XYZ file of C-alpha atoms in Angstrom:
610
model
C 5.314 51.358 23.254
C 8.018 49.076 21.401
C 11.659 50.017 21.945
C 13.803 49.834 19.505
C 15.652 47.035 21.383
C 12.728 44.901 21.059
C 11.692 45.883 17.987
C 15.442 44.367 16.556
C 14.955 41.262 18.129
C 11.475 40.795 17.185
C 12.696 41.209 13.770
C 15.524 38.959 13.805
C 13.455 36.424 15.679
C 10.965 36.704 12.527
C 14.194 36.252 10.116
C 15.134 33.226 12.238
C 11.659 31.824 12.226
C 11.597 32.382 8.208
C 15.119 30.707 7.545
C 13.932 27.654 9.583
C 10.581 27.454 7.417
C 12.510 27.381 4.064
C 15.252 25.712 5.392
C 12.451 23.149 6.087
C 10.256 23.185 2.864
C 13.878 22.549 0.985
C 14.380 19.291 2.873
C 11.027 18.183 2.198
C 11.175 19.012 -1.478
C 14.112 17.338 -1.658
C 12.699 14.210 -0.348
C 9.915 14.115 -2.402
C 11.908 14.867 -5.447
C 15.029 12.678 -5.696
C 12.947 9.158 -5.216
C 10.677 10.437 -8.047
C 13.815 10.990 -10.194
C 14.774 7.615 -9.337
C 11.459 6.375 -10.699
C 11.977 8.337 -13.673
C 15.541 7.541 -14.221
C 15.186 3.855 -14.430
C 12.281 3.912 -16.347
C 14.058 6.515 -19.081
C 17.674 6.011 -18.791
C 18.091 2.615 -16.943
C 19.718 4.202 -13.815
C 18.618 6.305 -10.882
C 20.860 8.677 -9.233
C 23.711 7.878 -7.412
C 23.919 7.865 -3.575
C 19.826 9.405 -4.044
C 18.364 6.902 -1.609
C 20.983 7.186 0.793
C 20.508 11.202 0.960
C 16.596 10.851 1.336
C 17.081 8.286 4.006
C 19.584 11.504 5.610
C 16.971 14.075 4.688
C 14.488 12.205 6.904
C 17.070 13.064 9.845
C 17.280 16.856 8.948
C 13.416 16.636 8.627
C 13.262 15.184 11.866
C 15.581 17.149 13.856
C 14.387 20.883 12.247
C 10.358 19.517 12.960
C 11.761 19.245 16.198
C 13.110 22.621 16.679
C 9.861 23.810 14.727
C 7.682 22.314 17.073
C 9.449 23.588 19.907
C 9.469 27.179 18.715
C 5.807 26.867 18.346
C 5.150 25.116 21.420
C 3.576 22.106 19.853
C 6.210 18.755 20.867
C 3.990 16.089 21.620
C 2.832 15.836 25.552
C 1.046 12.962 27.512
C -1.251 15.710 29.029
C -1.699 19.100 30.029
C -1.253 18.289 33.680
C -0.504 21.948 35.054
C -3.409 23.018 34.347
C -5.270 21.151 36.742
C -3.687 22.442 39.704
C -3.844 25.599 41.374
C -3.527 28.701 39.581
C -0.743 29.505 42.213
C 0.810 26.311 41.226
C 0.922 26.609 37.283
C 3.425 28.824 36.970
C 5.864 26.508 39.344
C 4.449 23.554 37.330
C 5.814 24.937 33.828
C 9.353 25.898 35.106
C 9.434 22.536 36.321
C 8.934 20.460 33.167
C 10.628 23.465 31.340
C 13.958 22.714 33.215
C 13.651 19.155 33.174
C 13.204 18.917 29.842
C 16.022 21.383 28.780
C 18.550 19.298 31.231
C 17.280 15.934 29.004
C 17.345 17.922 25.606
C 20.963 19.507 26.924
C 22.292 15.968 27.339
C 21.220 14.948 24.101
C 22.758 17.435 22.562
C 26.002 16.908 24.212
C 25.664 12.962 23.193
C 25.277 14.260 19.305
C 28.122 16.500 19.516
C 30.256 12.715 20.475
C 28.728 10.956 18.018
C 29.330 13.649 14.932
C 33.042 14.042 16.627
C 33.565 10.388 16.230
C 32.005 10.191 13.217
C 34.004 12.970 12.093
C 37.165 10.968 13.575
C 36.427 7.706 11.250
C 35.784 9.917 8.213
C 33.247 7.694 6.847
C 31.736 9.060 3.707
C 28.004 9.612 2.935
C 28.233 9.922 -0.745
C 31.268 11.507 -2.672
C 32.606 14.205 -1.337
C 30.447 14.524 1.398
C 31.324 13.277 4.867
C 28.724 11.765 7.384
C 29.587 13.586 9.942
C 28.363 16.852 7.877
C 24.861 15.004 7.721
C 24.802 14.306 11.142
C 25.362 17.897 12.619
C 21.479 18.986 12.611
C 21.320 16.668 15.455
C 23.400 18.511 18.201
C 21.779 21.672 16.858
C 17.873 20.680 16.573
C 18.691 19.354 20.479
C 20.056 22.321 21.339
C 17.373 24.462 19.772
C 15.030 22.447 21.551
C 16.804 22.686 24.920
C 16.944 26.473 24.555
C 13.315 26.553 23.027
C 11.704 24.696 26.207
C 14.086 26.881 29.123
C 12.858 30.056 26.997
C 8.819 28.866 27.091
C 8.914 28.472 30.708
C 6.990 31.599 31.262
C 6.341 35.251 29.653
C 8.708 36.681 32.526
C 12.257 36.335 32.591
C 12.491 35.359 36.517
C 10.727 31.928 35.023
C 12.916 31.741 32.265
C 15.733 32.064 34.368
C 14.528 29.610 36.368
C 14.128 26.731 33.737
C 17.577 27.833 32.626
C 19.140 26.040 35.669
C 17.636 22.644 33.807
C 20.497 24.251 30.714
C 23.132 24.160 33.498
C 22.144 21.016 35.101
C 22.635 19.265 31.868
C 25.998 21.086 31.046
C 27.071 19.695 34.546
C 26.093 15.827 33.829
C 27.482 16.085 30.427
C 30.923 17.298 31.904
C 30.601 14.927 35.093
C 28.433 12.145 33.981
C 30.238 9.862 36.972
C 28.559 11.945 39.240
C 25.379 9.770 39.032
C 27.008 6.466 39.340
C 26.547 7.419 43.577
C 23.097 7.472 43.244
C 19.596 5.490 43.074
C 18.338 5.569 39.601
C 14.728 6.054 40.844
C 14.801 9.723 42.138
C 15.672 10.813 38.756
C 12.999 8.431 37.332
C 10.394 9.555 39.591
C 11.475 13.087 38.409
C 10.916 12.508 34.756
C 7.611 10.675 35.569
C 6.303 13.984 37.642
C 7.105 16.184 35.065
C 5.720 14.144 32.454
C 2.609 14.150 34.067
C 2.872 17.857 34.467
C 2.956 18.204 30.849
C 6.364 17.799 29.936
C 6.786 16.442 26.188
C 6.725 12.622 25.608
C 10.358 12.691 24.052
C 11.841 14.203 27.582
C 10.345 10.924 29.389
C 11.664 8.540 26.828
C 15.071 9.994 26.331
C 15.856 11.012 29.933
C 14.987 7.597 31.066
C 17.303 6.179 28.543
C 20.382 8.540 29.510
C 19.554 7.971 33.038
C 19.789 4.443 32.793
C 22.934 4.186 30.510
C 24.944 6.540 33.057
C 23.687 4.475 35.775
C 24.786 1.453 33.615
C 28.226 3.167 32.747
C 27.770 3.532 29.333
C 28.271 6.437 27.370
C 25.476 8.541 26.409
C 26.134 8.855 22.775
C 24.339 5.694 22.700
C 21.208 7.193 22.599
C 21.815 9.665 19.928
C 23.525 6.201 17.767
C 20.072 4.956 18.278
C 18.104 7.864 16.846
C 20.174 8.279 14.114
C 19.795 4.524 13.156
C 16.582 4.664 13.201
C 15.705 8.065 11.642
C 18.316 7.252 8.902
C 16.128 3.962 7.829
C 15.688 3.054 4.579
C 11.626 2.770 4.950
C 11.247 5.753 7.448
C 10.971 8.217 4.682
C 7.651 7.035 3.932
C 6.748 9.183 7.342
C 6.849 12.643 6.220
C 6.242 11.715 2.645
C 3.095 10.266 3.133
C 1.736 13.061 6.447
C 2.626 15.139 3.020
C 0.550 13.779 0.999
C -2.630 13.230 3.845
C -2.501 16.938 4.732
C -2.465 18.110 1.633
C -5.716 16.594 0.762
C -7.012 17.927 4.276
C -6.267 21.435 3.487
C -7.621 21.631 0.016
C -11.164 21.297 -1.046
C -10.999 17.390 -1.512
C -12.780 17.014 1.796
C -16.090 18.566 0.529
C -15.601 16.543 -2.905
C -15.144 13.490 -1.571
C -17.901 13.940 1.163
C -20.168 14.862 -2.090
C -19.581 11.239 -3.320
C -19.637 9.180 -0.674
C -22.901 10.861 -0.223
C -23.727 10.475 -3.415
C -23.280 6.608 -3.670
C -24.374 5.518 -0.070
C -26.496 8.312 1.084
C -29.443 6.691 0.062
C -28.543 3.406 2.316
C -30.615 3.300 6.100
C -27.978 5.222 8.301
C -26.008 6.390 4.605
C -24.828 9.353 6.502
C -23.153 7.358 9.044
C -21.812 4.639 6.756
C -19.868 8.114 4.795
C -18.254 9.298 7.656
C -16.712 5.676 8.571
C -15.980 5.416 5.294
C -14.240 9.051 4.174
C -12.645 8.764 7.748
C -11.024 5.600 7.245
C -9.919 7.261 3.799
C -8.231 10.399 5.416
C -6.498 8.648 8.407
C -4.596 5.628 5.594
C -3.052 9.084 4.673
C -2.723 10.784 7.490
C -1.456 8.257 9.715
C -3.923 8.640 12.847
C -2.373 11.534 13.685
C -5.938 13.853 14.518
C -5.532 15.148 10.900
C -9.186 13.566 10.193
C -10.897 14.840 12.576
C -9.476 18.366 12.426
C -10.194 18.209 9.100
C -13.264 16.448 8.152
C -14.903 17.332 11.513
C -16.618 20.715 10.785
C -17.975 19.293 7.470
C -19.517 16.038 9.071
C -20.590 16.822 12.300
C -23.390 19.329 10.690
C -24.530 16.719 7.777
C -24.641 14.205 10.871
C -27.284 16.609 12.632
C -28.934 18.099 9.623
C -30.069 14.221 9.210
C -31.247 14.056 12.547
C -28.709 11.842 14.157
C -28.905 13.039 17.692
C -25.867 14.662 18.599
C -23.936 12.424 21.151
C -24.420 9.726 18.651
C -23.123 11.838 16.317
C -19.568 13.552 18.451
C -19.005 9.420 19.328
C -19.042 8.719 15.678
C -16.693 11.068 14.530
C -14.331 10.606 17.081
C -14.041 6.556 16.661
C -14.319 7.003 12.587
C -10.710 9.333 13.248
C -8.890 5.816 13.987
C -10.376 3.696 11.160
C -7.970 3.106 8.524
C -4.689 2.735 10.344
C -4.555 -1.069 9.078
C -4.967 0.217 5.089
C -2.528 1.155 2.681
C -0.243 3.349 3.171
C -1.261 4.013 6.689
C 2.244 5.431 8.913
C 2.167 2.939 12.016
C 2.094 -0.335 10.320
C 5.228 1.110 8.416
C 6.974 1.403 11.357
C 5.376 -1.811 13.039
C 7.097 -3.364 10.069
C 10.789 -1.723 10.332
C 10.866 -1.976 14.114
C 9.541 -5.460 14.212
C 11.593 -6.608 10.495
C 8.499 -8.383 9.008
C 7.791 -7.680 5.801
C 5.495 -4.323 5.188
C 3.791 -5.566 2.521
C 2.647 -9.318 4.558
C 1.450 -6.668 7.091
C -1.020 -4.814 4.557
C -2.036 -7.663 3.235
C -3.300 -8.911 6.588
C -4.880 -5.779 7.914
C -6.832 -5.597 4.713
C -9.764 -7.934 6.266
C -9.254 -6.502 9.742
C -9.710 -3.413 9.011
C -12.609 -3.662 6.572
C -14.035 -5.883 9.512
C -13.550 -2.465 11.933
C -15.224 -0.088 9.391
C -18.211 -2.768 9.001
C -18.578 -2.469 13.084
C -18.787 1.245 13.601
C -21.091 1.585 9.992
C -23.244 -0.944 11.265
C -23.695 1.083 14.529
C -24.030 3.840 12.300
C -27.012 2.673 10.427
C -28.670 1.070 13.841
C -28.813 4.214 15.359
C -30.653 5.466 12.130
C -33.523 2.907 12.160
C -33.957 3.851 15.984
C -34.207 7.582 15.375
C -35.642 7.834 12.044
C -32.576 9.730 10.536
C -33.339 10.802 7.228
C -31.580 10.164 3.874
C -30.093 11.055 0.649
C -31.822 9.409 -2.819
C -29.709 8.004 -5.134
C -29.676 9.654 -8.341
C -27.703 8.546 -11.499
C -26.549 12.245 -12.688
C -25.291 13.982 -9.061
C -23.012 9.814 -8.600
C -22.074 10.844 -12.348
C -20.931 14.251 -11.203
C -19.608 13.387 -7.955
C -17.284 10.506 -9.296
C -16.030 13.113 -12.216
C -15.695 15.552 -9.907
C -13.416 13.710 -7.258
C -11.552 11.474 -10.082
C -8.354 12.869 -9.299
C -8.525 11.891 -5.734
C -9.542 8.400 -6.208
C -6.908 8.088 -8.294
C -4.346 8.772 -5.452
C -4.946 5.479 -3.904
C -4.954 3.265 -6.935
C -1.468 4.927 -7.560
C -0.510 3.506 -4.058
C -1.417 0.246 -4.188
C 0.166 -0.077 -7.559
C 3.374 1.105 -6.354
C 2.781 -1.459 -3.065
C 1.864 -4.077 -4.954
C 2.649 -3.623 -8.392
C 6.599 -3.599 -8.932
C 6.762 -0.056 -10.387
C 8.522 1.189 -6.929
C 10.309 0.920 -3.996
C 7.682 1.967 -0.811
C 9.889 5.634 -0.438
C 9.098 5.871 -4.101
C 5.601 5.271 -3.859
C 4.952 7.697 -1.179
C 7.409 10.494 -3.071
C 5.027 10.004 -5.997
C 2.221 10.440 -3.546
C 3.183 13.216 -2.523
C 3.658 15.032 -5.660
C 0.064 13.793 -7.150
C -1.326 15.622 -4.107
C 0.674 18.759 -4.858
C -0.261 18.410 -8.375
C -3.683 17.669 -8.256
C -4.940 19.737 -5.309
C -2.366 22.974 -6.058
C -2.226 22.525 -9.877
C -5.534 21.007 -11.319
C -8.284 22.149 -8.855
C -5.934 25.307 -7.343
C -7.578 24.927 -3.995
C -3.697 25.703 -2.801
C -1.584 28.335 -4.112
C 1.439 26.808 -4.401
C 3.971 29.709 -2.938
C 1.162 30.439 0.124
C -1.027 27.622 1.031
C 1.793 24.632 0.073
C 4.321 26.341 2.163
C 2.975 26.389 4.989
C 1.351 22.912 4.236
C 4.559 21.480 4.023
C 5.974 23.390 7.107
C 3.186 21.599 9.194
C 4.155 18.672 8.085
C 7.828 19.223 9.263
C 6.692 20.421 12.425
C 4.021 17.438 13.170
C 6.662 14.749 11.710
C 9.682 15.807 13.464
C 7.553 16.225 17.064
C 6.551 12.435 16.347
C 10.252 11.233 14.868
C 11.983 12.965 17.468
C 10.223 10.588 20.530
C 10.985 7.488 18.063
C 14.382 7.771 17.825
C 15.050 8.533 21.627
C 12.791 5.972 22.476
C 14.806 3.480 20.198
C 17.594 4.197 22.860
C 15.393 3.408 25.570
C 14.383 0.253 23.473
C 18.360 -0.663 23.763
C 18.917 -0.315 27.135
C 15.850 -2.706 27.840
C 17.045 -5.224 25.323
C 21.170 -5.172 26.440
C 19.780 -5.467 30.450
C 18.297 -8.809 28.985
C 14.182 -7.310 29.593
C 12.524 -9.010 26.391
C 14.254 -12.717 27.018
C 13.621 -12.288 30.884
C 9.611 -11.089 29.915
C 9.301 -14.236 27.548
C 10.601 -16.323 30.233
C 8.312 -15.403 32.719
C 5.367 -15.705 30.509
C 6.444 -18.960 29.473
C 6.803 -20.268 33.002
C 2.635 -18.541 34.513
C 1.054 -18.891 30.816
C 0.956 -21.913 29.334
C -1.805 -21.446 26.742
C -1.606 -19.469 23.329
C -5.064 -18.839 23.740
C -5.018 -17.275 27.168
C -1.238 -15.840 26.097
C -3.347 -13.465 23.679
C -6.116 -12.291 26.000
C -3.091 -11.044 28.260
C -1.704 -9.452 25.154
C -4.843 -7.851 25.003
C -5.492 -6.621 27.993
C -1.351 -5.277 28.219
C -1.982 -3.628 25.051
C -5.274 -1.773 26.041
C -3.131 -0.529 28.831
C -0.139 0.195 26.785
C -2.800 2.574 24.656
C -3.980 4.678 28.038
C -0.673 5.728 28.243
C 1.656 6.438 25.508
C 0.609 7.368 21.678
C 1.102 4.700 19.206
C 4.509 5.653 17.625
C 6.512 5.438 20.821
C 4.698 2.389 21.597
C 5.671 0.357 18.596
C 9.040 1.337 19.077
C 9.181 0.735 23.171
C 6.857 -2.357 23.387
C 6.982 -4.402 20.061
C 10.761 -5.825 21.196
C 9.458 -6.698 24.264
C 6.435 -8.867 23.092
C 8.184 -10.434 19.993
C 9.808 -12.955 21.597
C 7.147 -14.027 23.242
C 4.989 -14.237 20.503
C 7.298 -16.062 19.076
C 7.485 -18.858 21.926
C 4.051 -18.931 21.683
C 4.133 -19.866 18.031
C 1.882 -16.377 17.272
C 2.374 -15.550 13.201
C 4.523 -12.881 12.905
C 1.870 -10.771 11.132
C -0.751 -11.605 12.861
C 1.079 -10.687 16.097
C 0.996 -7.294 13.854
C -2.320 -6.861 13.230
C -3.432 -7.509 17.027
C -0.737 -4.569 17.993
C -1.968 -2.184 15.684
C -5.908 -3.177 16.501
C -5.254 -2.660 20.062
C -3.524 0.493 19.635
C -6.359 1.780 17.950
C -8.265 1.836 20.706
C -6.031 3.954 22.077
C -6.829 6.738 20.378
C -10.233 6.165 22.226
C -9.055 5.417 25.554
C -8.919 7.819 28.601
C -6.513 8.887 30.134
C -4.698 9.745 26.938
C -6.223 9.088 23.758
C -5.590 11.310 21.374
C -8.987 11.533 19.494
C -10.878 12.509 22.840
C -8.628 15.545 23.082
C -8.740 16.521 19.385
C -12.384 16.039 19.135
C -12.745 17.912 22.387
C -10.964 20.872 20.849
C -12.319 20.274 17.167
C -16.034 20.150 18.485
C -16.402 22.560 21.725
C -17.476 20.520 23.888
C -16.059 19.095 27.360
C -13.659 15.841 27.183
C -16.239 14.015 29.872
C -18.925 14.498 27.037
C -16.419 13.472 24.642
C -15.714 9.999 26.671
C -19.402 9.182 27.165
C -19.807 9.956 23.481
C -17.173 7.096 22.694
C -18.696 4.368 24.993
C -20.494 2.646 22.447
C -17.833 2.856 19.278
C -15.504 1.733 22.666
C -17.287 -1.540 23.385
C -17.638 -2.407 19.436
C -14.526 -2.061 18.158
C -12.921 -3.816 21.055
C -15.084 -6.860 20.598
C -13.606 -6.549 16.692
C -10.272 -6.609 18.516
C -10.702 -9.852 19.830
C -12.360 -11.486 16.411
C -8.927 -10.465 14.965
C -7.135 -12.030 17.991
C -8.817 -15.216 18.118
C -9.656 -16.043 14.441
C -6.072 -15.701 13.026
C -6.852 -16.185 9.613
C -8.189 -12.865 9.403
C -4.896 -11.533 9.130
C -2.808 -14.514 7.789
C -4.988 -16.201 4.834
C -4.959 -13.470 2.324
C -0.935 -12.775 2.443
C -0.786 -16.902 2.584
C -3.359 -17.059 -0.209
C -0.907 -14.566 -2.487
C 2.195 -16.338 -1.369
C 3.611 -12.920 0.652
């Protein structure tokens, strides 16, 4: 039986939970409406709105910051691995306290570092627009690190002798944010070795990245508000927007019916090809992921439609689990695909250079994996779908609203009509209009809401490791790492050639172990510069990043499509990994096509003077 004690905090914990939600559907509104008002101001009244951009760029940080503290209530920040549970039952429990504390010491000293930065922001009154200060603006990050830090200590265990325990890791961090000296009279590599433990253990990705960084700026004598500077610079980006607006416009085409139309035409016009089944599912999946970013949104959502079409044709059905879980990663080189958006602010080449140059790269990828597709048909006699005039009739009326969305993209892109935040606001509000107000496949006050809260939740887990491991990023690059890297290549590699095969073989390991976000943002100012000496095209340098991180999402011990697929599909990650051998092999011998025949990626921006 309840007691009434519990019964009151249940219900205030359910209020709590509910003002968070709205609080972060506002944002999100918000962000999707004022560049769309821009867009509709200049084209009506020859002026947008004043200060609008700069308060969408500042939205992104609440977004960020309250998807945080979402995904921390829920349990769902992004982790390397479940670690803990491969040990001992008798070990599990310790295992979770463990990463619990460590990462509410990290997310403590975070939020102590925000709390200095908003006081001396507060300090130099700096103005966001009129009438309101910065400072105001900047206050969700002290609390959506403290939220976290609380959230983590509290999900330590169901008992409160566990919770208790990962509360010291609360203390701990209280006592270095007082006494930060205290550190300067020991080895950095304890505490390093500490973070790396409980990262393996399952502690999130952001507590690895963001301890380091504070670690090694105490060490280093700096103060720790430098990390928080760094998330806020990057979170308050002019282009970084694009993030949530665009996961908002990917998911809500995976949660209404546009799955099952658009798997009706793609059917429809290729079904009756040898292997037509297979060619659809590279094809819709490379679709779904240019909108929803790689982030296992594809495969969670066009899995349970595909993977019984796949065996109804008799594709056998290892063929058939590798398939869909190398199709999840095709697109990430299209328009308006997330990572080469932030390839393209962390790196400063231009965004739309870098779409223009993953255009043939990534049609080149698709090509592989259908091509495997329709082999494996020929071999096992899979069986096919004629072509008739009146269902491709029906099927194109049917999903005309959806192909419209990217034609409304690349006009925006390419066209002039908008700015890339505008582009993916507009996005974002075709999918809402299309999929909750022409078709109704989402009620807009049940299904959109909590749409747009998973979007929060997945975008701020994925915004929050980018911005703390932009601090990490800065301690590499003040202790001189990048210049000392490019030196050292310089002086053991003297050939571009062989330069790019070590690229490649760095990069495959760089995708074992860390998820492509925090990768562009830890590793692309390290291999810049050397790129650079090397006389490697900026965008082309790009494309080989991206196309090596894609095989990361296919790459044990870490990649993120073996562990969604696993999940999505029921079946054991070992099956999962033999499943992706083949796909494997393929796409990375497309990797090194795109690394060795450079005009792949550089003629058509040359050819349209980008």
């Amino acid at each position: 039986m309840i007691s009434r004690g519990e019964a009151g905090s249940r219900t205030w914990t359910a209020v709590l939970a509910r003002g968070e939600d709205l609080l972060a559907v506002a944002a999100l509104a918000a962000m999707a409406l004022l560049p769309a008002l821009e867009v509709l101001g200049r084209r009506l009244l020859g002026t947008g709105i004043p200060g609008g951009g700069v308060l969408v760029q500042h939205l992104t940080l609440w977004i960020a910051f309250l998807g945080a503290a979402l995904a921390s209530r829920e349990g769902r920040l992004l982790s390397l691995s479940a670690g803990a549970s491969l040990l001992p039952s008798n070990l599990q429990a310790a295992a979770r306290v463990l990463t619990a504390g460590v990462g509410a010491a990290v997310a403590t000293l975070l939020a102590w570092a925000s709390v200095n930065l908003v006081l001396a922001e507060r300090a130099g009154g700096k103005p966001l627009v009129t009438g309101l200060p910065l400072w105001v603006a900047e206050t969700i990050m002290p609390i959506g690190f403290a939220a976290v830090a609380l959230r983590l200590a509290w999900r330590a265990g169901p008992t409160w002798p566990s919770r208790a325990l990962a509360g010291f890791g609360l203390l701990a961090g209280g006592l270095l944010a007082l006494a930060p000296e205290a550190l300067a009279r020991f080895p950095a590599w304890p505490g390093l070795l500490l973070l790396l433990v409980a990262t393996l253990l399952g502690a999130p990705i952001f507590v690895a990245l963001g301890g380091a960084a504070l670690l090694l700026f105490l060490r280093a004598g700096v103060p720790i508000a430098a990390v928080p500077v760094e998330t806020y610079r990057l979170v308050a980006s002019a282009t970084l927007p694009t993030i949530p607006l665009f996961t908002l416009a990917g998911y809500l085409l995976a949660e209404s019916g546009a799955p099952s139309r658009l798997i009706r035409l793609f059917r429809a016009l290729f079904g009756w090809l040898p292997g037509g089944t297979a060619v659809v599912t590279a094809l819709l999946c490379a679709f779904f992921t240019t909108f929803t970013g790689g982030s296992g949104v594809t495969i969670l959502a066009l899995g349970g439609l595909l993977l019984p079409a796949l065996l109804e044709d008799r594709y056998p059905e290892r063929f058939s689990l590798g398939l869909l879980t190398a199709s999840g990663s095709l697109g990430l080189l299209f328009p308006p695909c997330l990572p080469v958006i932030l390839f393209g602010v962390v790196a400063a080449t231009p965004i739309d250079r870098l779409y223009l140059g993953g255009l043939v790269p990534g049609l080149l990828l698709v090509a592989l994996v259908a091509g495997w597709g329709v082999s494996q048909a020929l071999r096992s006699g899979a069986g096919r779908v004629p072509f008739e005039w009146r269902e491709a009739a029906a099927a194109i009326w049917a999903a005309k609203w959806e192909l419209g969305l990217p034609v409304l993209v690349l006009l925006g892109l390419f066209g002039g009509l908008a700015t890339l935040v505008e582009t993916a606001a507009v996005a974002a509000l075709y999918a809402l209009l299309v999929e909750g107000g022409i078709h109704r496949d989402l009620r807009l006050r049940g299904d959109a809401l909590r749409v747009m809260v998973e979007c929060v939740t997945l975008v701020g887990g994925v915004l929050i490791i980018l911005g703390v491991a932009l601090g990490f990023t800065s301690y590499l690059v003040d202790a001189g790492v990048p210049a000392l890297g490019a030196a050292w290549v310089r002086e053991v590699i003297h050939s571009r050639w062989l330069f790019l095969l070590a690229l490649n073989l760095f990069l495959l390991v760089v995708g074992c172990l860390m998820d492509i976000f925090s990768a562009i943002v830890v590793v692309v100012p390290l291999i810049a510069p050397m790129g650079e000496a090397f006389g490697v095209d900026p965008v082309h340098l790009g494309i080989i990043f991206l196309a090596n991180l894609e095989l990361g999402y296919l790459t044990p011990p870490v990649g993120m499509n073996l562990f969604l697929a696993s999940y999505r599909f029921g079946r054991p990650l070992s099956e999962i990994c033999r499943a992706v051998g083949p796909p494997l092999l393929l796409l990375g011998a497309g990797v090194l096509l795109i690394t060795y025949l450079p005009a792949l990626s550089t003629a058509l921006p040359a050819l349209l003077g980008r």
